[in-house]
Amino acid sequence: MMHTNHRQYAEQAGLAFLASLQALPVFKPAPGIDLGQLRITATLLTDGGLDLGYVDLDPINLRGVADATVVRGDDLRAKHARLTGRPALRLIGGGER
């Protein structure tokens, strides 16, 4: 069973994600062009599942979110590589002088 604090954080993260998508201004294509809508749902999968909701989003905004996510992933991987690849100074020995 998921710890209560972790569950609350996961729920808040899912709801914040949906709210951020909902806050995007709707892309308005030229008259006569239908780009369609995509439904993005969020469900907490732990403890039997909890449906957090959904947002209908145009493909232009969805692609923008996807591109931003790729950039964030690249940045996090680069940061992690810098942190784990950093040389460390270690004291070897420890005998008396």
PDB file of N, CA and C in Angstrom:
ATOM      1  N   MET A   1       0.851  -1.190   0.000  1.00  0.00           N
ATOM      2  CA  MET A   1       0.000   0.000   0.000  1.00  0.00           C
ATOM      3  C   MET A   1       0.889   1.244   0.000  1.00  0.00           C
ATOM      4  N   MET A   2       0.481   2.217  -0.755  1.00  0.00           N
ATOM      5  CA  MET A   2       1.242   3.459  -0.903  1.00  0.00           C
ATOM      6  C   MET A   2       1.109   4.311   0.364  1.00  0.00           C
ATOM      7  N   HIS A   3       2.224   4.900   0.801  1.00  0.00           N
ATOM      8  CA  HIS A   3       2.221   5.797   1.952  1.00  0.00           C
ATOM      9  C   HIS A   3       1.317   6.995   1.656  1.00  0.00           C
ATOM     10  N   THR A   4       0.572   7.460   2.644  1.00  0.00           N
ATOM     11  CA  THR A   4      -0.415   8.525   2.463  1.00  0.00           C
ATOM     12  C   THR A   4       0.204   9.786   1.866  1.00  0.00           C
ATOM     13  N   ASN A   5       1.358  10.207   2.360  1.00  0.00           N
ATOM     14  CA  ASN A   5       2.005  11.412   1.830  1.00  0.00           C
ATOM     15  C   ASN A   5       2.396  11.246   0.371  1.00  0.00           C
ATOM     16  N   HIS A   6       2.870  10.080   0.017  1.00  0.00           N
ATOM     17  CA  HIS A   6       3.264   9.820  -1.369  1.00  0.00           C
ATOM     18  C   HIS A   6       2.035   9.796  -2.279  1.00  0.00           C
ATOM     19  N   ARG A   7       0.969   9.215  -1.784  1.00  0.00           N
ATOM     20  CA  ARG A   7      -0.271   9.176  -2.562  1.00  0.00           C
ATOM     21  C   ARG A   7      -0.797  10.588  -2.792  1.00  0.00           C
ATOM     22  N   GLN A   8      -0.797  11.412  -1.745  1.00  0.00           N
ATOM     23  CA  GLN A   8      -1.260  12.792  -1.880  1.00  0.00           C
ATOM     24  C   GLN A   8      -0.392  13.557  -2.877  1.00  0.00           C
ATOM     25  N   TYR A   9       0.913  13.352  -2.812  1.00  0.00           N
ATOM     26  CA  TYR A   9       1.808  14.028  -3.759  1.00  0.00           C
ATOM     27  C   TYR A   9       1.509  13.585  -5.190  1.00  0.00           C
ATOM     28  N   ALA A  10       1.312  12.291  -5.376  1.00  0.00           N
ATOM     29  CA  ALA A  10       1.013  11.777  -6.715  1.00  0.00           C
ATOM     30  C   ALA A  10      -0.311  12.334  -7.232  1.00  0.00           C
ATOM     31  N   GLU A  11      -1.321  12.391  -6.379  1.00  0.00           N
ATOM     32  CA  GLU A  11      -2.609  12.963  -6.789  1.00  0.00           C
ATOM     33  C   GLU A  11      -2.461  14.435  -7.156  1.00  0.00           C
ATOM     34  N   GLN A  12      -1.744  15.187  -6.320  1.00  0.00           N
ATOM     35  CA  GLN A  12      -1.543  16.614  -6.581  1.00  0.00           C
ATOM     36  C   GLN A  12      -0.773  16.832  -7.881  1.00  0.00           C
ATOM     37  N   ALA A  13       0.221  15.987  -8.140  1.00  0.00           N
ATOM     38  CA  ALA A  13       0.993  16.107  -9.379  1.00  0.00           C
ATOM     39  C   ALA A  13       0.107  15.855 -10.593  1.00  0.00           C
ATOM     40  N   GLY A  14      -0.723  14.830 -10.529  1.00  0.00           N
ATOM     41  CA  GLY A  14      -1.634  14.529 -11.632  1.00  0.00           C
ATOM     42  C   GLY A  14      -2.637  15.644 -11.867  1.00  0.00           C
ATOM     43  N   LEU A  15      -3.198  16.169 -10.793  1.00  0.00           N
ATOM     44  CA  LEU A  15      -4.162  17.259 -10.917  1.00  0.00           C
ATOM     45  C   LEU A  15      -3.491  18.534 -11.434  1.00  0.00           C
ATOM     46  N   ALA A  16      -2.272  18.800 -10.990  1.00  0.00           N
ATOM     47  CA  ALA A  16      -1.532  19.981 -11.465  1.00  0.00           C
ATOM     48  C   ALA A  16      -1.219  19.852 -12.954  1.00  0.00           C
ATOM     49  N   PHE A  17      -0.879  18.637 -13.382  1.00  0.00           N
ATOM     50  CA  PHE A  17      -0.602  18.415 -14.802  1.00  0.00           C
ATOM     51  C   PHE A  17      -1.846  18.687 -15.642  1.00  0.00           C
ATOM     52  N   LEU A  18      -2.973  18.148 -15.212  1.00  0.00           N
ATOM     53  CA  LEU A  18      -4.213  18.379 -15.946  1.00  0.00           C
ATOM     54  C   LEU A  18      -4.573  19.870 -15.951  1.00  0.00           C
ATOM     55  N   ALA A  19      -4.385  20.542 -14.832  1.00  0.00           N
ATOM     56  CA  ALA A  19      -4.689  21.971 -14.750  1.00  0.00           C
ATOM     57  C   ALA A  19      -3.783  22.779 -15.683  1.00  0.00           C
ATOM     58  N   SER A  20      -2.518  22.366 -15.764  1.00  0.00           N
ATOM     59  CA  SER A  20      -1.589  23.089 -16.647  1.00  0.00           C
ATOM     60  C   SER A  20      -1.984  22.921 -18.115  1.00  0.00           C
ATOM     61  N   LEU A  21      -2.458  21.740 -18.479  1.00  0.00           N
ATOM     62  CA  LEU A  21      -2.927  21.526 -19.853  1.00  0.00           C
ATOM     63  C   LEU A  21      -4.195  22.330 -20.120  1.00  0.00           C
ATOM     64  N   GLN A  22      -5.088  22.360 -19.142  1.00  0.00           N
ATOM     65  CA  GLN A  22      -6.343  23.099 -19.290  1.00  0.00           C
ATOM     66  C   GLN A  22      -6.081  24.599 -19.444  1.00  0.00           C
ATOM     67  N   ALA A  23      -5.006  25.090 -18.834  1.00  0.00           N
ATOM     68  CA  ALA A  23      -4.691  26.523 -18.856  1.00  0.00           C
ATOM     69  C   ALA A  23      -4.116  26.988 -20.198  1.00  0.00           C
ATOM     70  N   LEU A  24      -3.697  26.053 -21.044  1.00  0.00           N
ATOM     71  CA  LEU A  24      -3.151  26.448 -22.345  1.00  0.00           C
ATOM     72  C   LEU A  24      -4.247  27.079 -23.205  1.00  0.00           C
ATOM     73  N   PRO A  25      -3.930  28.182 -23.890  1.00  0.00           N
ATOM     74  CA  PRO A  25      -4.933  28.759 -24.787  1.00  0.00           C
ATOM     75  C   PRO A  25      -5.176  27.813 -25.971  1.00  0.00           C
ATOM     76  N   VAL A  26      -6.414  27.681 -26.345  1.00  0.00           N
ATOM     77  CA  VAL A  26      -6.778  26.775 -27.437  1.00  0.00           C
ATOM     78  C   VAL A  26      -6.216  27.310 -28.753  1.00  0.00           C
ATOM     79  N   PHE A  27      -5.569  26.428 -29.511  1.00  0.00           N
ATOM     80  CA  PHE A  27      -5.069  26.801 -30.836  1.00  0.00           C
ATOM     81  C   PHE A  27      -6.256  26.888 -31.790  1.00  0.00           C
ATOM     82  N   LYS A  28      -6.343  27.977 -32.501  1.00  0.00           N
ATOM     83  CA  LYS A  28      -7.441  28.194 -33.448  1.00  0.00           C
ATOM     84  C   LYS A  28      -6.891  28.120 -34.873  1.00  0.00           C
ATOM     85  N   PRO A  29      -7.124  27.004 -35.570  1.00  0.00           N
ATOM     86  CA  PRO A  29      -6.653  26.893 -36.958  1.00  0.00           C
ATOM     87  C   PRO A  29      -7.486  27.783 -37.884  1.00  0.00           C
ATOM     88  N   ALA A  30      -7.045  27.895 -39.099  1.00  0.00           N
ATOM     89  CA  ALA A  30      -7.785  28.669 -40.095  1.00  0.00           C
ATOM     90  C   ALA A  30      -9.186  28.085 -40.260  1.00  0.00           C
ATOM     91  N   PRO A  31     -10.151  28.924 -40.632  1.00  0.00           N
ATOM     92  CA  PRO A  31     -11.519  28.426 -40.841  1.00  0.00           C
ATOM     93  C   PRO A  31     -11.548  27.247 -41.817  1.00  0.00           C
ATOM     94  N   GLY A  32     -12.336  26.252 -41.466  1.00  0.00           N
ATOM     95  CA  GLY A  32     -12.488  25.084 -42.325  1.00  0.00           C
ATOM     96  C   GLY A  32     -11.486  23.972 -42.034  1.00  0.00           C
ATOM     97  N   ILE A  33     -10.516  24.222 -41.153  1.00  0.00           N
ATOM     98  CA  ILE A  33      -9.520  23.197 -40.813  1.00  0.00           C
ATOM     99  C   ILE A  33      -9.864  22.616 -39.446  1.00  0.00           C
ATOM    100  N   ASP A  34     -10.040  21.309 -39.409  1.00  0.00           N
ATOM    101  CA  ASP A  34     -10.320  20.616 -38.151  1.00  0.00           C
ATOM    102  C   ASP A  34      -9.113  19.753 -37.803  1.00  0.00           C
ATOM    103  N   LEU A  35      -8.399  20.155 -36.782  1.00  0.00           N
ATOM    104  CA  LEU A  35      -7.228  19.384 -36.343  1.00  0.00           C
ATOM    105  C   LEU A  35      -7.598  18.279 -35.372  1.00  0.00           C
ATOM    106  N   GLY A  36      -8.819  18.301 -34.883  1.00  0.00           N
ATOM    107  CA  GLY A  36      -9.247  17.297 -33.917  1.00  0.00           C
ATOM    108  C   GLY A  36      -8.801  17.650 -32.505  1.00  0.00           C
ATOM    109  N   GLN A  37      -9.158  16.809 -31.592  1.00  0.00           N
ATOM    110  CA  GLN A  37      -8.809  16.951 -30.179  1.00  0.00           C
ATOM    111  C   GLN A  37      -8.287  15.614 -29.675  1.00  0.00           C
ATOM    112  N   LEU A  38      -7.436  15.670 -28.704  1.00  0.00           N
ATOM    113  CA  LEU A  38      -6.939  14.461 -28.059  1.00  0.00           C
ATOM    114  C   LEU A  38      -7.305  14.535 -26.586  1.00  0.00           C
ATOM    115  N   ARG A  39      -7.768  13.449 -26.029  1.00  0.00           N
ATOM    116  CA  ARG A  39      -8.136  13.405 -24.610  1.00  0.00           C
ATOM    117  C   ARG A  39      -6.967  12.838 -23.816  1.00  0.00           C
ATOM    118  N   ILE A  40      -6.514  13.644 -22.884  1.00  0.00           N
ATOM    119  CA  ILE A  40      -5.421  13.254 -21.991  1.00  0.00           C
ATOM    120  C   ILE A  40      -6.042  12.929 -20.637  1.00  0.00           C
ATOM    121  N   THR A  41      -5.847  11.723 -20.167  1.00  0.00           N
ATOM    122  CA  THR A  41      -6.405  11.313 -18.877  1.00  0.00           C
ATOM    123  C   THR A  41      -5.285  11.070 -17.880  1.00  0.00           C
ATOM    124  N   ALA A  42      -5.613  11.241 -16.618  1.00  0.00           N
ATOM    125  CA  ALA A  42      -4.662  10.940 -15.548  1.00  0.00           C
ATOM    126  C   ALA A  42      -5.337  10.004 -14.561  1.00  0.00           C
ATOM    127  N   THR A  43      -4.684   8.902 -14.284  1.00  0.00           N
ATOM    128  CA  THR A  43      -5.187   7.912 -13.343  1.00  0.00           C
ATOM    129  C   THR A  43      -4.051   7.503 -12.423  1.00  0.00           C
ATOM    130  N   LEU A  44      -4.278   7.577 -11.130  1.00  0.00           N
ATOM    131  CA  LEU A  44      -3.310   7.074 -10.163  1.00  0.00           C
ATOM    132  C   LEU A  44      -3.478   5.560 -10.119  1.00  0.00           C
ATOM    133  N   LEU A  45      -2.459   4.835 -10.480  1.00  0.00           N
ATOM    134  CA  LEU A  45      -2.568   3.388 -10.662  1.00  0.00           C
ATOM    135  C   LEU A  45      -2.410   2.593  -9.372  1.00  0.00           C
ATOM    136  N   THR A  46      -1.952   3.214  -8.328  1.00  0.00           N
ATOM    137  CA  THR A  46      -1.718   2.521  -7.066  1.00  0.00           C
ATOM    138  C   THR A  46      -3.016   2.360  -6.282  1.00  0.00           C
ATOM    139  N   ASP A  47      -3.077   1.337  -5.459  1.00  0.00           N
ATOM    140  CA  ASP A  47      -4.208   1.113  -4.547  1.00  0.00           C
ATOM    141  C   ASP A  47      -5.549   1.006  -5.272  1.00  0.00           C
ATOM    142  N   GLY A  48      -5.591   0.306  -6.362  1.00  0.00           N
ATOM    143  CA  GLY A  48      -6.840   0.079  -7.064  1.00  0.00           C
ATOM    144  C   GLY A  48      -7.193   1.101  -8.108  1.00  0.00           C
ATOM    145  N   GLY A  49      -6.404   2.148  -8.246  1.00  0.00           N
ATOM    146  CA  GLY A  49      -6.638   3.156  -9.272  1.00  0.00           C
ATOM    147  C   GLY A  49      -7.585   4.248  -8.817  1.00  0.00           C
ATOM    148  N   LEU A  50      -7.284   5.451  -9.233  1.00  0.00           N
ATOM    149  CA  LEU A  50      -8.116   6.608  -8.941  1.00  0.00           C
ATOM    150  C   LEU A  50      -8.096   7.502 -10.168  1.00  0.00           C
ATOM    151  N   ASP A  51      -9.263   7.696 -10.761  1.00  0.00           N
ATOM    152  CA  ASP A  51      -9.376   8.553 -11.937  1.00  0.00           C
ATOM    153  C   ASP A  51      -9.293  10.002 -11.478  1.00  0.00           C
ATOM    154  N   LEU A  52      -8.258  10.722 -11.939  1.00  0.00           N
ATOM    155  CA  LEU A  52      -8.064  12.116 -11.549  1.00  0.00           C
ATOM    156  C   LEU A  52      -8.739  13.085 -12.502  1.00  0.00           C
ATOM    157  N   GLY A  53      -9.093  12.621 -13.686  1.00  0.00           N
ATOM    158  CA  GLY A  53      -9.788  13.473 -14.629  1.00  0.00           C
ATOM    159  C   GLY A  53      -9.170  13.422 -16.012  1.00  0.00           C
ATOM    160  N   TYR A  54      -9.622  14.347 -16.856  1.00  0.00           N
ATOM    161  CA  TYR A  54      -9.114  14.401 -18.225  1.00  0.00           C
ATOM    162  C   TYR A  54      -9.183  15.822 -18.752  1.00  0.00           C
ATOM    163  N   VAL A  55      -8.428  16.053 -19.805  1.00  0.00           N
ATOM    164  CA  VAL A  55      -8.426  17.327 -20.513  1.00  0.00           C
ATOM    165  C   VAL A  55      -8.430  17.012 -22.002  1.00  0.00           C
ATOM    166  N   ASP A  56      -9.273  17.697 -22.759  1.00  0.00           N
ATOM    167  CA  ASP A  56      -9.244  17.603 -24.220  1.00  0.00           C
ATOM    168  C   ASP A  56      -8.325  18.702 -24.730  1.00  0.00           C
ATOM    169  N   LEU A  57      -7.405  18.327 -25.587  1.00  0.00           N
ATOM    170  CA  LEU A  57      -6.354  19.247 -26.017  1.00  0.00           C
ATOM    171  C   LEU A  57      -6.164  19.160 -27.525  1.00  0.00           C
ATOM    172  N   ASP A  58      -5.895  20.301 -28.130  1.00  0.00           N
ATOM    173  CA  ASP A  58      -5.618  20.292 -29.566  1.00  0.00           C
ATOM    174  C   ASP A  58      -4.214  19.743 -29.814  1.00  0.00           C
ATOM    175  N   PRO A  59      -3.961  19.181 -31.000  1.00  0.00           N
ATOM    176  CA  PRO A  59      -2.672  18.547 -31.273  1.00  0.00           C
ATOM    177  C   PRO A  59      -1.501  19.532 -31.308  1.00  0.00           C
ATOM    178  N   ILE A  60      -1.751  20.803 -31.607  1.00  0.00           N
ATOM    179  CA  ILE A  60      -0.661  21.776 -31.630  1.00  0.00           C
ATOM    180  C   ILE A  60      -0.116  21.976 -30.224  1.00  0.00           C
ATOM    181  N   ASN A  61      -1.002  22.181 -29.254  1.00  0.00           N
ATOM    182  CA  ASN A  61      -0.569  22.334 -27.866  1.00  0.00           C
ATOM    183  C   ASN A  61       0.038  21.050 -27.322  1.00  0.00           C
ATOM    184  N   LEU A  62      -0.554  19.910 -27.673  1.00  0.00           N
ATOM    185  CA  LEU A  62      -0.012  18.641 -27.197  1.00  0.00           C
ATOM    186  C   LEU A  62       1.406  18.439 -27.708  1.00  0.00           C
ATOM    187  N   ARG A  63       1.643  18.769 -28.956  1.00  0.00           N
ATOM    188  CA  ARG A  63       2.997  18.636 -29.512  1.00  0.00           C
ATOM    189  C   ARG A  63       3.967  19.571 -28.790  1.00  0.00           C
ATOM    190  N   GLY A  64       3.517  20.780 -28.447  1.00  0.00           N
ATOM    191  CA  GLY A  64       4.356  21.703 -27.692  1.00  0.00           C
ATOM    192  C   GLY A  64       4.726  21.151 -26.329  1.00  0.00           C
ATOM    193  N   VAL A  65       3.762  20.544 -25.652  1.00  0.00           N
ATOM    194  CA  VAL A  65       4.031  19.925 -24.350  1.00  0.00           C
ATOM    195  C   VAL A  65       5.005  18.764 -24.520  1.00  0.00           C
ATOM    196  N   ALA A  66       4.807  17.962 -25.555  1.00  0.00           N
ATOM    197  CA  ALA A  66       5.710  16.833 -25.816  1.00  0.00           C
ATOM    198  C   ALA A  66       7.133  17.319 -26.080  1.00  0.00           C
ATOM    199  N   ASP A  67       7.275  18.358 -26.891  1.00  0.00           N
ATOM    200  CA  ASP A  67       8.612  18.901 -27.190  1.00  0.00           C
ATOM    201  C   ASP A  67       9.277  19.444 -25.931  1.00  0.00           C
ATOM    202  N   ALA A  68       8.512  20.141 -25.081  1.00  0.00           N
ATOM    203  CA  ALA A  68       9.065  20.673 -23.836  1.00  0.00           C
ATOM    204  C   ALA A  68       9.499  19.547 -22.903  1.00  0.00           C
ATOM    205  N   THR A  69       8.754  18.446 -22.912  1.00  0.00           N
ATOM    206  CA  THR A  69       9.097  17.296 -22.077  1.00  0.00           C
ATOM    207  C   THR A  69      10.404  16.657 -22.534  1.00  0.00           C
ATOM    208  N   VAL A  70      10.605  16.584 -23.835  1.00  0.00           N
ATOM    209  CA  VAL A  70      11.859  16.037 -24.374  1.00  0.00           C
ATOM    210  C   VAL A  70      13.037  16.906 -23.942  1.00  0.00           C
ATOM    211  N   VAL A  71      12.880  18.217 -24.024  1.00  0.00           N
ATOM    212  CA  VAL A  71      13.951  19.133 -23.610  1.00  0.00           C
ATOM    213  C   VAL A  71      14.251  18.951 -22.126  1.00  0.00           C
ATOM    214  N   ARG A  72      13.205  18.866 -21.300  1.00  0.00           N
ATOM    215  CA  ARG A  72      13.422  18.662 -19.863  1.00  0.00           C
ATOM    216  C   ARG A  72      14.133  17.344 -19.603  1.00  0.00           C
ATOM    217  N   GLY A  73      13.745  16.299 -20.298  1.00  0.00           N
ATOM    218  CA  GLY A  73      14.414  15.009 -20.138  1.00  0.00           C
ATOM    219  C   GLY A  73      15.885  15.081 -20.513  1.00  0.00           C
ATOM    220  N   ASP A  74      16.185  15.747 -21.617  1.00  0.00           N
ATOM    221  CA  ASP A  74      17.575  15.911 -22.030  1.00  0.00           C
ATOM    222  C   ASP A  74      18.373  16.674 -20.970  1.00  0.00           C
ATOM    223  N   ASP A  75      17.773  17.750 -20.438  1.00  0.00           N
ATOM    224  CA  ASP A  75      18.444  18.546 -19.406  1.00  0.00           C
ATOM    225  C   ASP A  75      18.697  17.732 -18.143  1.00  0.00           C
ATOM    226  N   LEU A  76      17.711  16.946 -17.730  1.00  0.00           N
ATOM    227  CA  LEU A  76      17.886  16.123 -16.531  1.00  0.00           C
ATOM    228  C   LEU A  76      18.952  15.050 -16.728  1.00  0.00           C
ATOM    229  N   ARG A  77      18.969  14.436 -17.915  1.00  0.00           N
ATOM    230  CA  ARG A  77      20.002  13.429 -18.185  1.00  0.00           C
ATOM    231  C   ARG A  77      21.390  14.059 -18.192  1.00  0.00           C
ATOM    232  N   ALA A  78      21.520  15.245 -18.773  1.00  0.00           N
ATOM    233  CA  ALA A  78      22.809  15.934 -18.801  1.00  0.00           C
ATOM    234  C   ALA A  78      23.242  16.307 -17.391  1.00  0.00           C
ATOM    235  N   LYS A  79      22.325  16.790 -16.586  1.00  0.00           N
ATOM    236  CA  LYS A  79      22.643  17.155 -15.198  1.00  0.00           C
ATOM    237  C   LYS A  79      23.078  15.919 -14.424  1.00  0.00           C
ATOM    238  N   HIS A  80      22.344  14.827 -14.583  1.00  0.00           N
ATOM    239  CA  HIS A  80      22.684  13.586 -13.882  1.00  0.00           C
ATOM    240  C   HIS A  80      24.066  13.093 -14.307  1.00  0.00           C
ATOM    241  N   ALA A  81      24.369  13.182 -15.584  1.00  0.00           N
ATOM    242  CA  ALA A  81      25.675  12.736 -16.077  1.00  0.00           C
ATOM    243  C   ALA A  81      26.792  13.590 -15.472  1.00  0.00           C
ATOM    244  N   ARG A  82      26.549  14.903 -15.345  1.00  0.00           N
ATOM    245  CA  ARG A  82      27.568  15.777 -14.740  1.00  0.00           C
ATOM    246  C   ARG A  82      27.776  15.431 -13.279  1.00  0.00           C
ATOM    247  N   LEU A  83      26.703  15.142 -12.567  1.00  0.00           N
ATOM    248  CA  LEU A  83      26.813  14.856 -11.135  1.00  0.00           C
ATOM    249  C   LEU A  83      27.471  13.512 -10.870  1.00  0.00           C
ATOM    250  N   THR A  84      27.132  12.505 -11.662  1.00  0.00           N
ATOM    251  CA  THR A  84      27.698  11.176 -11.424  1.00  0.00           C
ATOM    252  C   THR A  84      29.078  11.036 -12.047  1.00  0.00           C
ATOM    253  N   GLY A  85      29.404  11.863 -13.014  1.00  0.00           N
ATOM    254  CA  GLY A  85      30.701  11.774 -13.665  1.00  0.00           C
ATOM    255  C   GLY A  85      31.765  12.641 -13.018  1.00  0.00           C
ATOM    256  N   ARG A  86      31.416  13.323 -11.946  1.00  0.00           N
ATOM    257  CA  ARG A  86      32.340  14.226 -11.280  1.00  0.00           C
ATOM    258  C   ARG A  86      33.391  13.433 -10.510  1.00  0.00           C
ATOM    259  N   PRO A  87      34.669  13.777 -10.689  1.00  0.00           N
ATOM    260  CA  PRO A  87      35.701  13.065  -9.933  1.00  0.00           C
ATOM    261  C   PRO A  87      35.577  13.363  -8.437  1.00  0.00           C
ATOM    262  N   ALA A  88      35.919  12.394  -7.647  1.00  0.00           N
ATOM    263  CA  ALA A  88      35.846  12.547  -6.193  1.00  0.00           C
ATOM    264  C   ALA A  88      37.238  12.367  -5.601  1.00  0.00           C
ATOM    265  N   LEU A  89      37.557  13.173  -4.625  1.00  0.00           N
ATOM    266  CA  LEU A  89      38.830  13.068  -3.914  1.00  0.00           C
ATOM    267  C   LEU A  89      38.613  12.156  -2.728  1.00  0.00           C
ATOM    268  N   ARG A  90      39.400  11.099  -2.666  1.00  0.00           N
ATOM    269  CA  ARG A  90      39.262  10.135  -1.568  1.00  0.00           C
ATOM    270  C   ARG A  90      40.601  10.012  -0.855  1.00  0.00           C
ATOM    271  N   LEU A  91      40.516   9.969   0.450  1.00  0.00           N
ATOM    272  CA  LEU A  91      41.701   9.783   1.286  1.00  0.00           C
ATOM    273  C   LEU A  91      41.972   8.296   1.383  1.00  0.00           C
ATOM    274  N   ILE A  92      43.166   7.906   0.973  1.00  0.00           N
ATOM    275  CA  ILE A  92      43.534   6.499   1.012  1.00  0.00           C
ATOM    276  C   ILE A  92      44.587   6.335   2.107  1.00  0.00           C
ATOM    277  N   GLY A  93      44.411   5.342   2.871  1.00  0.00           N
ATOM    278  CA  GLY A  93      45.375   5.099   3.943  1.00  0.00           C
ATOM    279  C   GLY A  93      44.794   5.545   5.251  1.00  0.00           C
ATOM    280  N   GLY A  94      45.391   6.587   5.801  1.00  0.00           N
ATOM    281  CA  GLY A  94      44.930   7.059   7.101  1.00  0.00           C
ATOM    282  C   GLY A  94      45.898   6.705   8.209  1.00  0.00           C
ATOM    283  N   GLY A  95      47.085   6.282   7.789  1.00  0.00           N
ATOM    284  CA  GLY A  95      48.102   5.962   8.805  1.00  0.00           C
ATOM    285  C   GLY A  95      48.564   7.220   9.509  1.00  0.00           C
ATOM    286  N   GLU A  96      49.242   7.034  10.621  1.00  0.00           N
ATOM    287  CA  GLU A  96      49.731   8.159  11.400  1.00  0.00           C
ATOM    288  C   GLU A  96      50.978   8.737  10.755  1.00  0.00           C
ATOM    289  N   ARG A  97      51.195  10.023  11.016  1.00  0.00           N
ATOM    290  CA  ARG A  97      52.393  10.704  10.487  1.00  0.00           C
ATOM    291  C   ARG A  97      53.413  10.865  11.557  1.00  0.00           C
TER     292      ARG A  97
END
